[in-house]
mmCIF file of C-alpha atoms in Angstrom:
data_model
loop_
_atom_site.group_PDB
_atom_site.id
_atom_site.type_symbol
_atom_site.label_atom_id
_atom_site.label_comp_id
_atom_site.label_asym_id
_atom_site.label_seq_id
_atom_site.Cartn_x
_atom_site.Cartn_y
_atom_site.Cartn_z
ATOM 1 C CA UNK P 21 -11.069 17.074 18.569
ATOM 2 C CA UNK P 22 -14.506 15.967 18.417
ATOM 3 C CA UNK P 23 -16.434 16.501 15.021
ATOM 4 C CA UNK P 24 -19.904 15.936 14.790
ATOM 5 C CA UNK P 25 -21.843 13.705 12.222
ATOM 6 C CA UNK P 26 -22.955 16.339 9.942
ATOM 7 C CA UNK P 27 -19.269 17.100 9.359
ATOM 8 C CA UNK P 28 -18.550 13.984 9.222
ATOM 9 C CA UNK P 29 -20.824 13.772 5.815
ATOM 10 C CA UNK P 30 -19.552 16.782 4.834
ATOM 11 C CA UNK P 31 -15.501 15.461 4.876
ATOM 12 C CA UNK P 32 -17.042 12.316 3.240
ATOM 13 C CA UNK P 33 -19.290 14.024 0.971
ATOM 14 C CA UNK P 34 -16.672 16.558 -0.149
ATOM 15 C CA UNK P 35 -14.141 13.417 -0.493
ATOM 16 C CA UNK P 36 -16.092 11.482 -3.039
ATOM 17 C CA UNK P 37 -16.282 14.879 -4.549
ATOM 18 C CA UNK P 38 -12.330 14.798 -5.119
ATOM 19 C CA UNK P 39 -11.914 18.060 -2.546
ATOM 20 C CA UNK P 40 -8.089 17.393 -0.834
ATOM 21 C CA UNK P 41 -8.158 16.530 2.831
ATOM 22 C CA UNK P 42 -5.884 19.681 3.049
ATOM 23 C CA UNK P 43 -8.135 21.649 1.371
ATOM 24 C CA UNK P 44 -11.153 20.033 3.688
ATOM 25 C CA UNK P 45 -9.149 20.567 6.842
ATOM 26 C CA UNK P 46 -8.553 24.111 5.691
ATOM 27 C CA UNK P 47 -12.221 25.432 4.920
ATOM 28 C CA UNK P 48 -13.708 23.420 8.094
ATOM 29 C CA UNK P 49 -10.859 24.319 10.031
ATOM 30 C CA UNK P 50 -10.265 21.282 11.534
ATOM 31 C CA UNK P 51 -6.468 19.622 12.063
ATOM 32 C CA UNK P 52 -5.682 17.806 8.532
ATOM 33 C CA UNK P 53 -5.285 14.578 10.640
ATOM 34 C CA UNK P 54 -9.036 14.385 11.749
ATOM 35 C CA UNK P 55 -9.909 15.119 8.229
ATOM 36 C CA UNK P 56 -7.492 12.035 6.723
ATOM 37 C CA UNK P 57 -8.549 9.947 9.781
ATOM 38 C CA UNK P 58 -12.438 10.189 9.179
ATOM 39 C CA UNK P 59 -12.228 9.627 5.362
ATOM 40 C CA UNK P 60 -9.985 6.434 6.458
ATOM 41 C CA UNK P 61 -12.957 5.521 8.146
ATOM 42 C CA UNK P 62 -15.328 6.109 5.716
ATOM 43 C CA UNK P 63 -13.883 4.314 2.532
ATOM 44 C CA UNK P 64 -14.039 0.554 2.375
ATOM 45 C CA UNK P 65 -10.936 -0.975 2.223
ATOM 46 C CA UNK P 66 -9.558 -2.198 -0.741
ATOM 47 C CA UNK P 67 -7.995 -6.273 -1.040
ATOM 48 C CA UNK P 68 -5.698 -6.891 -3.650
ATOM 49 C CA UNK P 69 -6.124 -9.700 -6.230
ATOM 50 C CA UNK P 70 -4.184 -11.756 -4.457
ATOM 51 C CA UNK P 71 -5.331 -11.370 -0.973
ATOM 52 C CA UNK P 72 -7.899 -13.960 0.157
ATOM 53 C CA UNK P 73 -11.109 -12.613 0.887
ATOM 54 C CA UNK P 74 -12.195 -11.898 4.294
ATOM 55 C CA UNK P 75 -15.974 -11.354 4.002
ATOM 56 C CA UNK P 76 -16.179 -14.900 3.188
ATOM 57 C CA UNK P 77 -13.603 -16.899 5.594
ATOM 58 C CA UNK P 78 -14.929 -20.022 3.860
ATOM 59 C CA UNK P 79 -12.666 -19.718 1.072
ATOM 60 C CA UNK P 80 -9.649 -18.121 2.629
ATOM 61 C CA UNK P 81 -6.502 -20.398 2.486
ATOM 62 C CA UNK P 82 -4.989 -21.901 5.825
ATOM 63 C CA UNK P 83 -1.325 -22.262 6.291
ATOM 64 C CA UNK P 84 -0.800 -26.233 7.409
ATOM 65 C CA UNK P 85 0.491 -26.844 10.783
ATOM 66 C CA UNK P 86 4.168 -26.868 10.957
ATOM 67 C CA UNK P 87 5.115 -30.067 11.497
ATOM 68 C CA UNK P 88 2.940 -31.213 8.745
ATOM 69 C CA UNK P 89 4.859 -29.313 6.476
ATOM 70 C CA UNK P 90 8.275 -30.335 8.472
ATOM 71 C CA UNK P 91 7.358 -33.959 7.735
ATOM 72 C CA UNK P 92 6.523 -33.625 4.361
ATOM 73 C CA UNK P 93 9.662 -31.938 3.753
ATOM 74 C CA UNK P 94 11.507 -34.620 5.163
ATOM 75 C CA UNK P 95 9.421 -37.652 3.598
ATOM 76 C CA UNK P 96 10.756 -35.546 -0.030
ATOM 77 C CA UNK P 97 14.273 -35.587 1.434
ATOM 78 C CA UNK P 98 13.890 -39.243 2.007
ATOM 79 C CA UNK P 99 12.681 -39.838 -1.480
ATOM 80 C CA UNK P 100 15.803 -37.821 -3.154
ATOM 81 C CA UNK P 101 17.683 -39.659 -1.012
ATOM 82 C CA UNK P 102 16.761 -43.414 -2.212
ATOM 83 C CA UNK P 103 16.917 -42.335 -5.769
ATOM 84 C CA UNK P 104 20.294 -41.129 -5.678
ATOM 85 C CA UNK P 105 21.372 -44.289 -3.313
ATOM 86 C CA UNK P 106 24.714 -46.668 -3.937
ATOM 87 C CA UNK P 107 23.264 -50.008 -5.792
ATOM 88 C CA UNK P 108 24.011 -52.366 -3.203
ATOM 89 C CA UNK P 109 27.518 -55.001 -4.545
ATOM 90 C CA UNK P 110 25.775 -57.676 -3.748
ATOM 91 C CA UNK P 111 23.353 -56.870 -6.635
ATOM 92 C CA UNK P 112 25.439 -55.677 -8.894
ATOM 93 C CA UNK P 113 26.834 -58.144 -11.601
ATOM 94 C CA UNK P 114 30.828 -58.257 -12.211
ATOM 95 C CA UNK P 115 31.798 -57.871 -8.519
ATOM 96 C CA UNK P 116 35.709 -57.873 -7.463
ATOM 97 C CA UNK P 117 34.888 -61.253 -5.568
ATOM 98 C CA UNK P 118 38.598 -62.605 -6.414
ATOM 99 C CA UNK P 119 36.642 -65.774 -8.298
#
């Protein structure tokens, strides 16, 4: 259905005003849909805290390539791995060398 800009300000209007879409839809009579659909389009949408912002894509946060993050997973590995290592017997003092 095609609504023209006056009613447009009117759904608006009436919607910072609190008025119910159904209630809009109803006096207008135009299909509850239209009336949800051009408020939608109306109202700015709303980021949460935690969402970057993306007015300013300066400060939004970029994932790292994969397989930067695959090798620094694996250079972490690498490091649990040499700290939990055997001591070598050749180091080690009171070795089972028969002497």
């Amino acid at each position: 259905m095609r609504v023209t800009e006056g009613v447009r300000r009117i759904i608006v209007e009436w919607h910072g005003k609190g008025v119910p879409p159904e209630e809009t839809a109803q006096s207008l009579r135009i299909p509850v849909d239209e009336v949800k659909a051009i408020i939608l389009q109306a109202t700015p949408r709303h980021h949460s805290r935690n969402a970057p912002n993306s007015s300013n894509p300066g400060t939004r946060r970029k994932n790292p390539p994969a397989s930067a993050t695959i090798e620094e997973k694996v250079k972490e590995s690498q490091q649990t791995v040499e700290k939990q290592a055997v001591p070598n017997p050749s180091t080690t003092s009171g070795t089972a060398s028969g002497k």
